[in-house]
Coordinates of C-alpha atoms and ligand atoms in Angstrom, one line a residue:
Chain A
X1 CA 21.9 0.3 7.4
X2 CA 21.5 3.5 9.3
X3 CA 19.3 4.7 6.5
X4 CA 17.1 1.6 6.9
X5 CA 16.7 2.3 10.6
X6 CA 15.7 5.8 9.8
X7 CA 13.1 4.6 7.4
X8 CA 11.6 2.1 9.8
X9 CA 11.5 4.8 12.5
X10 CA 9.9 7.2 10.1
X11 CA 7.2 4.7 9.2
X12 CA 6.3 4.0 12.8
X13 CA 6.3 7.8 13.5
X14 CA 3.9 8.2 10.6
X15 CA 1.7 5.4 11.8
X16 CA 1.4 7.1 15.2
X17 CA 1.1 10.6 13.7
X18 CA -1.8 9.8 11.4
X19 CA -3.3 7.4 13.9
X20 CA -6.9 7.8 13.1
X21 CA -6.5 7.5 9.3
X22 CA -4.2 4.5 9.8
X23 CA -6.7 2.9 12.1
X24 CA -9.3 3.2 9.4
X25 CA -7.0 1.8 6.8
X26 CA -6.0 -1.2 9.0
X27 CA -9.7 -1.7 9.8
X28 CA -10.6 -1.9 6.2
X29 CA -7.7 -4.2 5.3
X30 CA -8.8 -6.4 8.2
X31 CA -12.3 -6.6 7.0
X32 CA -11.2 -7.5 3.4
X33 CA -8.8 -10.1 4.6
X34 CA -11.4 -11.5 7.0
X35 CA -13.8 -12.1 4.1
X36 CA -10.9 -13.7 2.1
X37 CA -9.8 -15.9 5.0
X38 CA -13.3 -16.9 5.9
X39 CA -13.9 -18.0 2.4
X40 CA -10.6 -19.9 2.4
X41 CA -11.5 -21.7 5.6
X42 CA -15.0 -22.7 4.5
X43 CA -13.7 -23.9 1.2
X44 CA -10.9 -26.0 2.8
X45 CA -13.3 -27.5 5.3
X46 CA -15.9 -28.4 2.7
X47 CA -13.3 -29.9 0.4
X48 CA -11.8 -32.0 3.2
X49 CA -15.2 -33.1 4.3
X50 CA -16.1 -34.2 0.8
X51 CA -12.9 -36.0 0.4
X52 CA -13.5 -37.9 3.6
X53 CA -16.9 -38.8 2.2
X54 CA -15.3 -40.1 -0.9
X55 CA -12.9 -42.2 1.1
X56 CA -15.9 -44.0 2.5
X57 CA -16.9 -45.2 -0.9
X58 CA -16.8 -49.0 -1.0
X59 CA -17.8 -51.5 -3.5
X60 CA -20.1 -54.3 -2.2
X61 CA -20.0 -57.6 -4.1
X62 CA -22.9 -59.9 -3.5
X63 CA -22.2 -63.5 -3.9
X64 CA -24.7 -66.2 -5.2
X65 CA -26.0 -68.5 -2.6
X66 CA -24.7 -71.6 -4.4
X67 CA -21.0 -70.8 -3.8
X68 CA -19.0 -73.3 -1.6
X69 CA -16.4 -71.8 0.8
X70 CA -13.8 -72.9 -1.8
X71 CA -15.6 -71.0 -4.5
X72 CA -15.7 -68.0 -2.3
X73 CA -12.0 -68.0 -1.5
X74 CA -11.4 -68.4 -5.3
X75 CA -13.5 -65.3 -6.0
X76 CA -11.6 -63.5 -3.2
X77 CA -8.3 -64.4 -4.8
X78 CA -9.5 -63.2 -8.2
X79 CA -10.7 -59.9 -6.8
X80 CA -7.6 -59.4 -4.8
X81 CA -5.5 -59.6 -8.0
X82 CA -7.1 -56.4 -9.3
X83 CA -4.8 -53.4 -8.8
X84 CA -7.8 -51.3 -7.7
X85 CA -8.3 -53.2 -4.5
X86 CA -6.9 -51.8 -1.3
X87 CA -8.7 -54.0 1.2
X88 CA -11.1 -56.8 0.9
X89 CA -13.3 -58.2 3.7
X90 CA -15.7 -61.0 3.6
X91 CA -19.1 -60.8 5.2
X92 CA -20.7 -64.3 5.5
X93 CA -24.4 -64.9 5.4
X94 CA -24.4 -65.3 9.1
X95 CA -22.5 -62.1 9.8
X96 CA -24.8 -60.3 7.4
X97 CA -27.8 -61.5 9.4
X98 CA -26.5 -60.6 12.8
X99 CA -25.4 -57.2 11.4
X100 CA -29.0 -56.8 10.2
X101 CA -30.4 -57.8 13.5
X102 CA -28.2 -55.3 15.3
X103 CA -29.1 -52.6 12.9
X104 CA -32.9 -53.1 13.1
X105 CA -33.7 -54.5 16.5
X106 CA -37.5 -54.0 15.8
X107 CA -37.3 -56.6 13.1
X108 CA -35.6 -59.3 15.2
X109 CA -38.8 -61.2 15.9
X110 CA -39.8 -61.4 12.3
X111 CA -36.3 -62.6 11.3
X112 CA -36.3 -65.4 13.9
X113 CA -39.3 -66.9 12.3
X114 CA -37.5 -67.3 9.0
X115 CA -36.3 -70.8 8.0
X116 CA -33.6 -69.7 5.7
X117 CA -31.3 -66.8 5.9
X118 CA -32.4 -64.5 3.0
X119 CA -29.2 -62.3 3.1
X120 CA -26.4 -63.0 0.7
X121 CA -22.7 -63.3 1.6
X122 CA -20.8 -60.3 0.4
X123 CA -17.3 -58.9 -0.1
X124 CA -16.6 -55.3 0.8
X125 CA -13.9 -53.7 -1.2
X126 CA -12.1 -50.6 -0.3
X127 CA -10.5 -49.0 -3.4
X128 CA -7.0 -47.6 -3.9
X129 CA -7.2 -43.7 -3.9
X130 CA -6.4 -43.4 -7.5
X131 CA -9.3 -45.6 -8.6
X132 CA -12.0 -43.7 -6.8
X133 CA -13.1 -41.6 -9.7
X134 CA -16.7 -42.3 -10.9
X135 CA -15.7 -43.6 -14.3
X136 CA -13.0 -45.9 -12.9
X137 CA -15.4 -47.3 -10.3
X138 CA -17.9 -48.0 -13.0
X139 CA -15.4 -50.0 -15.1
X140 CA -14.1 -51.9 -12.1
X141 CA -17.7 -52.8 -11.1
X142 CA -18.4 -54.2 -14.6
X143 CA -15.3 -56.3 -14.4
X144 CA -16.2 -57.8 -11.1
X145 CA -19.7 -58.5 -12.1
X146 CA -18.3 -60.8 -14.9
X147 CA -16.6 -63.1 -12.3
X148 CA -18.6 -66.3 -12.0
X149 CA -20.4 -66.7 -8.7
X150 CA -20.9 -62.9 -8.4
X151 CA -24.5 -62.0 -8.3
X152 CA -24.5 -58.3 -8.1
X153 CA -22.2 -55.3 -7.5
X154 CA -23.2 -52.1 -5.8
X155 CA -21.3 -48.9 -5.2
X156 CA -23.8 -46.1 -4.9
X157 CA -23.8 -45.5 -8.6
X158 CA -25.9 -42.4 -8.8
X159 CA -24.4 -40.8 -5.7
X160 CA -20.9 -41.1 -6.8
X161 CA -21.5 -39.5 -10.2
X162 CA -23.4 -36.6 -8.6
X163 CA -20.6 -36.2 -6.2
X164 CA -17.9 -36.0 -8.9
X165 CA -19.9 -33.4 -10.7
X166 CA -20.5 -31.4 -7.6
X167 CA -16.8 -31.5 -6.6
X168 CA -15.9 -30.3 -10.1
X169 CA -18.4 -27.5 -9.9
X170 CA -17.4 -26.5 -6.4
X171 CA -13.7 -26.3 -7.4
X172 CA -14.3 -23.9 -10.3
X173 CA -16.8 -21.9 -8.4
X174 CA -14.4 -21.6 -5.5
X175 CA -11.6 -20.6 -7.8
X176 CA -13.8 -17.9 -9.4
X177 CA -15.1 -16.6 -6.1
X178 CA -11.6 -16.7 -4.6
X179 CA -10.1 -14.7 -7.5
X180 CA -12.9 -12.1 -7.3
X181 CA -12.5 -11.7 -3.5
X182 CA -8.8 -11.5 -3.9
X183 CA -9.1 -8.8 -6.6
X184 CA -11.7 -6.9 -4.5
X185 CA -9.3 -7.1 -1.5
X186 CA -6.5 -5.6 -3.5
X187 CA -8.8 -3.0 -5.0
X188 CA -10.2 -1.9 -1.7
X189 CA -6.8 -1.9 0.1
X190 CA -5.1 0.2 -2.6
X191 CA -8.0 2.6 -2.8
X192 CA -8.0 3.0 1.0
X193 CA -4.3 3.8 0.9
X194 CA -4.9 6.2 -2.0
X195 CA -7.3 8.0 0.3
X196 CA -4.9 8.2 3.1
X197 CA -2.2 9.5 0.8
X198 CA -4.5 12.1 -0.5
X199 CA -4.7 13.5 3.0
X200 CA -0.9 13.6 3.0
X201 CA -0.3 15.0 -0.4
X202 CA 0.9 18.3 1.2
X203 CA 3.5 16.5 3.1
X204 CA 4.7 14.7 0.0
X205 CA 4.8 18.0 -1.9
X206 CA 6.7 19.8 0.8
X207 CA 9.2 17.0 1.1
X208 CA 9.9 17.3 -2.6
X209 CA 10.2 21.1 -2.4
X210 CA 12.9 20.8 0.3
X211 CA 14.9 18.4 -1.9
X212 CA 13.8 14.9 -0.9
X213 CA 14.4 12.3 -3.5
X214 CA 11.5 10.1 -4.6
X215 CA 13.2 7.1 -3.1
X216 CA 13.5 8.9 0.3
X217 CA 9.8 9.8 0.2
X218 CA 8.7 6.4 -1.0
X219 CA 10.4 4.0 1.4
X220 CA 8.7 5.0 4.6
X221 CA 5.3 4.8 2.8
X222 CA 6.2 1.3 1.6
X223 CA 7.1 0.2 5.0
X224 CA 4.0 1.8 6.4
X225 CA 1.9 -0.1 3.8
X226 CA 3.5 -3.4 4.7
X227 CA 2.9 -2.7 8.4
X228 CA -0.7 -1.8 7.7
X229 CA -1.1 -5.1 5.8
X230 CA 0.6 -7.0 8.6
X231 CA -1.6 -5.5 11.3
X232 CA -4.7 -5.9 9.1
X233 CA -3.9 -9.6 8.6
X234 CA -3.2 -10.1 12.3
X235 CA -6.6 -8.6 13.4
X236 CA -8.5 -10.5 10.6
X237 CA -7.0 -13.8 11.7
X238 CA -7.6 -13.1 15.4
X239 CA -11.3 -12.4 14.7
X240 CA -11.5 -15.5 12.4
X241 CA -9.9 -17.6 15.1
X242 CA -12.3 -16.5 17.9
X243 CA -15.3 -16.9 15.6
X244 CA -14.0 -20.4 14.7
X245 CA -13.8 -21.3 18.4
X246 CA -17.2 -20.0 19.1
X247 CA -18.7 -21.8 16.1
X248 CA -17.1 -25.1 16.7
X249 CA -18.1 -25.0 20.3
X250 CA -21.7 -24.4 19.3
X251 CA -21.5 -27.2 16.7
X252 CA -20.1 -29.5 19.4
X253 CA -23.1 -28.8 21.7
X254 CA -25.7 -28.7 19.0
X255 CA -28.0 -31.7 18.6
X256 CA -28.9 -30.8 15.0
X257 CA -25.5 -31.1 13.5
X258 CA -23.4 -34.2 14.3
X259 CA -20.5 -34.6 12.0
X260 CA -19.3 -37.9 13.4
X261 CA -16.2 -38.5 11.4
X262 CA -15.4 -34.8 10.7
X263 CA -14.2 -32.0 13.0
X264 CA -14.1 -28.5 11.6
X265 CA -10.6 -27.3 11.5
X266 CA -8.9 -23.8 11.6
X267 CA -6.8 -22.6 8.7
X268 CA -3.5 -24.5 8.6
X269 CA -0.3 -22.6 9.3
X270 CA 0.8 -22.1 5.7
X271 CA -2.6 -20.6 4.9
X272 CA -2.2 -18.2 7.8
X273 CA 1.1 -17.2 6.3
X274 CA -0.5 -16.8 2.9
X275 CA -3.2 -14.5 4.2
X276 CA -0.6 -12.4 6.0
X277 CA 1.5 -12.3 2.8
X278 CA -1.6 -11.2 0.8
X279 CA -2.1 -8.4 3.4
X280 CA 1.5 -7.2 3.3
X281 CA 1.9 -7.4 -0.5
X282 CA -1.4 -5.6 -1.1
X283 CA -0.3 -3.0 1.4
X284 CA 3.0 -2.6 -0.4
X285 CA 1.4 -2.5 -3.9
X286 CA -1.3 -0.2 -2.7
X287 CA 1.3 2.3 -1.5
X288 CA 3.3 1.8 -4.6
X289 CA 0.5 2.5 -7.1
X290 CA -1.1 5.3 -5.2
X291 CA 2.2 7.0 -4.6
X292 CA 3.1 7.0 -8.2
X293 CA 0.9 9.8 -9.1
X294 CA 2.0 12.1 -6.3
X295 CA 5.7 11.6 -7.2
X296 CA 5.5 12.5 -10.8
X297 CA 7.9 15.1 -12.0
X298 CA 6.1 18.4 -12.0
Chain B
X1 CA 24.3 31.7 -10.9
X2 CA 21.1 32.1 -13.0
X3 CA 20.8 32.6 -16.7
X4 CA 17.5 32.9 -18.5
X5 CA 17.4 33.2 -22.3
X6 CA 14.2 34.2 -24.0
X7 CA 12.0 32.4 -21.5
X8 CA 8.3 32.2 -22.1
X9 CA 5.7 30.7 -19.8
X10 CA 2.0 30.3 -20.7
X11 CA -0.3 28.7 -18.3
X12 CA -3.0 29.1 -20.9
X13 CA -2.3 29.8 -24.6
X14 CA -4.1 33.1 -24.7
X15 CA -2.6 34.9 -21.7
X16 CA 1.2 34.6 -21.2
X17 CA 2.4 34.8 -17.6
X18 CA 5.9 35.6 -18.7
X19 CA 7.2 36.5 -22.1
X20 CA 10.7 36.9 -23.5
X21 CA 12.5 37.0 -20.2
X22 CA 16.3 37.2 -20.5
X23 CA 18.3 37.9 -17.4
X24 CA 21.6 37.0 -15.8
X25 CA 22.1 36.9 -12.0
X26 CA 25.7 36.5 -10.8
X27 CA 26.8 34.5 -7.8
X28 CA 26.5 36.5 -4.6
X29 CA 24.1 39.1 -6.0
X30 CA 21.1 40.5 -4.1
X31 CA 18.3 41.0 -6.5
X32 CA 14.7 42.1 -6.2
X33 CA 12.0 41.0 -8.7
X34 CA 9.7 44.0 -8.3
X35 CA 6.2 44.4 -9.8
X36 CA 2.5 44.6 -9.2
X37 CA 0.3 41.7 -8.4
X38 CA -0.1 39.3 -11.3
X39 CA 3.1 40.5 -13.0
X40 CA 4.6 37.1 -13.0
X41 CA 7.0 37.2 -10.0
X42 CA 6.0 34.0 -8.4
X43 CA 6.1 32.3 -11.8
X44 CA 9.6 33.5 -12.4
X45 CA 10.8 32.2 -9.1
X46 CA 9.1 28.8 -9.7
X47 CA 10.9 28.5 -13.0
X48 CA 14.2 29.0 -11.3
X49 CA 13.3 26.5 -8.7
X50 CA 12.2 23.9 -11.2
X51 CA 8.7 23.8 -9.9
X52 CA 7.3 25.0 -13.3
X53 CA 8.8 24.5 -16.7
X54 CA 9.2 27.2 -19.4
X55 CA 7.0 27.0 -22.4
X56 CA 10.0 28.2 -24.4
X57 CA 13.5 29.3 -23.7
X58 CA 16.5 28.2 -21.7
X59 CA 17.1 28.3 -17.9
X60 CA 20.5 27.5 -16.5
X61 CA 20.8 27.5 -12.7
X62 CA 24.1 26.8 -11.0
X63 CA 25.6 25.6 -14.3
X64 CA 22.7 23.1 -14.9
X65 CA 20.4 23.4 -17.8
X66 CA 16.8 22.7 -16.7
X67 CA 15.9 21.4 -20.1
X68 CA 18.7 18.9 -20.2
X69 CA 19.3 17.1 -16.9
X70 CA 17.6 14.0 -15.6
X71 CA 14.5 14.3 -13.4
X72 CA 16.3 12.6 -10.5
X73 CA 18.9 15.4 -10.2
X74 CA 16.2 18.0 -9.4
X75 CA 16.2 17.1 -5.7
X76 CA 19.9 17.5 -5.5
X77 CA 19.7 20.9 -7.1
X78 CA 17.0 21.9 -4.7
X79 CA 19.2 21.1 -1.7
X80 CA 21.4 23.9 -2.7
X81 CA 18.4 26.3 -2.9
X82 CA 16.1 27.7 -0.3
X83 CA 12.6 28.8 -1.2
X84 CA 10.4 31.0 1.0
X85 CA 6.9 30.4 -0.5
X86 CA 4.3 33.1 -0.7
X87 CA 1.9 30.7 1.1
X88 CA 4.6 29.3 3.4
X89 CA 3.9 25.6 2.6
X90 CA 4.4 24.5 6.2
X91 CA 3.3 21.2 7.6
X92 CA 0.5 22.5 9.9
X93 CA 0.5 19.5 12.2
X94 CA 4.2 19.3 12.8
X95 CA 6.1 21.4 15.2
X96 CA 8.2 24.4 14.2
X97 CA 11.3 22.3 14.9
X98 CA 10.1 19.5 12.6
X99 CA 9.2 21.8 9.9
X100 CA 12.6 23.5 9.8
X101 CA 14.4 20.2 10.4
X102 CA 12.7 18.6 7.4
X103 CA 15.0 20.4 5.0
X104 CA 18.0 18.7 6.7
X105 CA 16.3 15.4 7.4
X106 CA 15.7 14.7 3.7
X107 CA 19.4 15.1 3.1
X108 CA 20.2 12.5 5.6
X109 CA 21.9 14.6 8.3
X110 CA 22.3 13.2 11.7
X111 CA 19.7 14.0 14.4
X112 CA 22.2 15.8 16.7
X113 CA 23.4 17.9 13.9
X114 CA 19.9 18.7 12.8
X115 CA 19.1 19.8 16.4
X116 CA 22.1 22.1 16.6
X117 CA 21.4 23.8 13.3
X118 CA 17.7 24.2 13.7
X119 CA 18.0 25.8 17.1
X120 CA 20.6 28.2 15.7
X121 CA 18.5 29.3 12.8
X122 CA 15.4 29.6 14.9
X123 CA 17.3 32.0 17.1
X124 CA 18.2 34.0 14.1
X125 CA 14.6 34.5 13.1
X126 CA 13.5 35.1 16.7
X127 CA 11.4 32.0 17.2
X128 CA 13.4 30.2 19.9
X129 CA 10.4 30.2 22.2
X130 CA 8.1 28.6 19.6
X131 CA 10.1 25.4 18.9
X132 CA 7.4 23.0 19.9
X133 CA 4.4 24.9 18.6
X134 CA 2.6 23.8 15.5
X135 CA 2.2 26.4 12.7
X136 CA -1.6 26.2 13.0
X137 CA -1.5 28.3 16.1
X138 CA 1.2 30.7 15.0
X139 CA 0.6 34.2 13.7
X140 CA 1.1 35.0 10.0
X141 CA 4.4 36.7 10.7
X142 CA 5.6 33.8 12.8
X143 CA 4.7 31.3 10.1
X144 CA 6.5 33.4 7.6
X145 CA 9.6 33.3 9.8
X146 CA 9.4 29.5 10.1
X147 CA 9.3 29.4 6.3
X148 CA 12.4 31.6 6.1
X149 CA 14.2 29.5 8.7
X150 CA 13.5 26.4 6.7
X151 CA 14.7 28.0 3.6
X152 CA 18.1 29.0 5.1
X153 CA 18.8 26.2 7.5
X154 CA 20.7 24.2 4.9
X155 CA 22.9 27.3 4.1
X156 CA 21.8 27.4 0.4
X157 CA 23.9 28.8 -2.4
X158 CA 20.7 30.4 -3.7
X159 CA 17.8 31.8 -1.7
X160 CA 14.5 32.5 -3.4
X161 CA 12.0 34.4 -1.4
X162 CA 8.4 35.2 -2.5
X163 CA 7.1 38.2 -0.6
X164 CA 9.0 37.2 2.5
X165 CA 7.9 40.2 4.5
X166 CA 4.3 40.3 3.3
X167 CA 3.0 39.5 6.8
X168 CA 5.6 41.3 8.9
X169 CA 5.4 44.7 10.6
X170 CA 8.0 47.4 9.9
X171 CA 10.2 46.3 12.8
X172 CA 10.3 42.6 11.9
X173 CA 10.7 43.5 8.2
X174 CA 13.9 45.3 9.1
X175 CA 15.1 42.3 11.2
X176 CA 14.4 39.9 8.4
X177 CA 16.1 42.1 5.8
X178 CA 19.1 42.4 8.0
X179 CA 19.1 38.6 8.3
X180 CA 19.0 38.3 4.5
X181 CA 21.9 40.7 4.3
X182 CA 24.0 38.6 6.6
X183 CA 23.2 35.5 4.6
X184 CA 24.1 37.4 1.5
X185 CA 27.4 38.3 3.0
X186 CA 28.2 34.6 3.5
X187 CA 28.0 34.4 -0.3
X188 CA 24.5 33.2 -0.8
X189 CA 22.8 34.6 -3.9
X190 CA 19.4 36.1 -3.0
X191 CA 16.4 36.7 -5.2
X192 CA 13.4 38.3 -3.5
X193 CA 10.0 38.8 -5.2
X194 CA 8.0 41.8 -3.9
X195 CA 5.5 44.4 -4.7
X196 CA 6.5 46.5 -1.7
X197 CA 8.5 49.6 -2.9
X198 CA 9.8 50.3 0.6
X199 CA 11.7 47.1 0.6
X200 CA 13.9 48.3 -2.1
X201 CA 15.4 51.0 0.1
X202 CA 16.9 48.6 2.6
X203 CA 19.9 47.7 0.4
X204 CA 21.8 49.1 -2.4
X205 CA 20.7 46.4 -4.8
X206 CA 19.6 45.4 -8.2
X207 CA 15.9 45.5 -9.1
X208 CA 14.3 43.7 -12.0
X209 CA 11.0 45.5 -12.7
X210 CA 8.4 43.2 -14.0
X211 CA 5.0 44.1 -15.5
X212 CA 2.5 42.0 -17.4
X213 CA 5.1 39.2 -17.7
X214 CA 7.7 41.4 -19.3
X215 CA 10.9 43.0 -17.9
X216 CA 10.3 46.8 -17.9
X217 CA 13.7 47.7 -16.7
X218 CA 16.6 46.9 -14.5
X219 CA 17.7 49.3 -11.7
X220 CA 20.2 49.7 -9.1
X221 CA 18.9 51.3 -6.0
X222 CA 20.7 52.8 -3.1
X223 CA 19.9 54.5 0.1
X224 CA 19.7 57.8 -1.7
X225 CA 17.0 56.6 -4.0
X226 CA 16.6 54.9 -7.3
X227 CA 18.8 55.5 -10.3
X228 CA 18.3 53.6 -13.5
X229 CA 21.4 52.0 -15.0
X230 CA 20.2 49.4 -17.3
X231 CA 18.0 49.4 -20.4
X232 CA 14.4 48.2 -20.8
X233 CA 14.2 44.6 -21.5
X234 CA 17.9 44.3 -20.9
X235 CA 19.9 41.9 -18.8
X236 CA 22.0 42.5 -15.8
X237 CA 25.6 42.0 -16.5
Ligands
ATP301 N1 -0.9 27.6 -12.0 C1 -1.4 28.6 -12.7 N2 -2.3 28.3 -13.7 C2 -2.8 29.3 -14.5 N3 -2.4 30.6 -14.4 C3 -1.5 30.9 -13.4 C4 -1.0 30.0 -12.6 N4 -0.1 30.6 -11.7 C5 -0.1 31.9 -12.1 N5 -1.0 32.1 -13.1 C6 -1.3 33.4 -13.7 O1 -0.1 33.9 -14.2 C7 0.0 35.3 -13.9 C8 1.2 35.6 -13.0 O2 1.0 35.0 -11.8 P1 2.1 35.1 -10.6 O3 1.6 34.3 -9.5 O4 3.4 34.8 -11.2 O5 2.0 36.6 -10.3 P2 2.7 37.4 -9.1 O6 3.5 38.5 -9.7 O7 3.4 36.5 -8.2 O8 1.5 38.0 -8.3 P3 1.3 38.3 -6.7 O9 2.1 39.5 -6.4 O10 -0.2 38.5 -6.6 O11 1.8 37.1 -6.0 C9 -1.3 35.7 -13.2 O12 -2.1 36.3 -14.2 C10 -1.8 34.4 -12.8 O13 -3.2 34.4 -12.8
MG302 MG1 3.2 35.8 -6.3

């Protein structure tokens, strides 16, 4: 325990003693982690945004004009019996018309001159989460269309397929980019630490000459590496947070972008922990691998 | 204390730094390795210290065979040795106190004890007033004395010194040799490498003459001058 206290003390002493070189190391670690966490944040936001879009998918079932109210409630019952259906709401011809009028106030005059209401009654279906895949929606739509009294089914066919492909592409692209950035981060951090160790190889050599064990030399360097990673992560996340604040303020005031149902969010807590852990672990591994060569038996 | 049996050291295959060195140094002896520049003195000390490895032959230090033991025991062996390096090997940005204390710190000795012992040894080498100075601004002779202080602060069983008076004037040389004599009287075995003939006159002592990597002879010198007692290429017994 006393040994441990000594090692911690020594690590802090070294951080102070090699202040400039440590500052540079922490700066580089910060930059690497900033890139990594920015990527994380953009990806998470984009994914959440796209998922929200998907949640808005609904299937519209247009009913033939000849249906009596009894027919319609029969159709409703039939559709409700499908496991895919989460929520079903009926929009009568009259509702459809007034909805249309509200949406296109310029056309109101023209509509008032009409004898008959040209808009069909429809059923809006919200799907259960697990049936929102493009193939599944397609199958479901086909089944619904076969119900007598249903004239047409619409679900944004082309859009949903494009979306599914895009999401698939984005996931693999994000994975690839994420892995590359992570590897680059580890590479940069361990090389930076290697450089700082090079500046201290005399110290390591002399410690060995006066009888220090490898363990004794290593531990303070490991602690130092972990502290560098921790500090690097801290600064990176601070910068990210303030940039996020600035950006979301700007978005909020901007008239070009209005994401009505979506608010950009900061990295959730467990991701902050993850970034910090990446910093600390790469700091440790960086020290570990770069020390190896200076501690070889001569 | 030190046994070497038919030891060879080649840094490059063509030009051997040491060849067929056999010698035996007893516990408590005071020995000079004497020879011109390039004779192989530093190499010999480094072999004893485990900082270089023989190309051939056996080296046994303090009962441990360098060829046999595990790597991890080398630090433990070194704690019983002190080494004054020809180029000092000081940490130039640490204070004199830290430099000397390092040899105790790596053993895990308590701070208060380190302080006590470092202050004592710095007094011995006459550097009490330079405790908080960094070696960078010290004179060559002062740096040399810091190196000596670091080598003796852990009261080693074996002290190896490579030209320990190379940067000192006659007066300081006398002081340092006196110090070595005191340490020797405590029971520490001392091996000093030098090319300075004058040094040999300070003590009645054994001298191993080295030339071109070979032992030319072993002498015992006294205040009255040198007299040869051992044979060429022989060992001290
Ligand atoms: N690391 C090395 N690599 C290659 N050759 C070396 C190395 N160290 C020493 N030598 C060679 O080995 C020979 C002996 O060198 P050493 O340093 O032992 O001599 P020395 O007696 O200590 O000389 P000096 O009095 O100048 O310090 C020299 O010819 C030197 O060039
Ligand atoms: Mg030499």
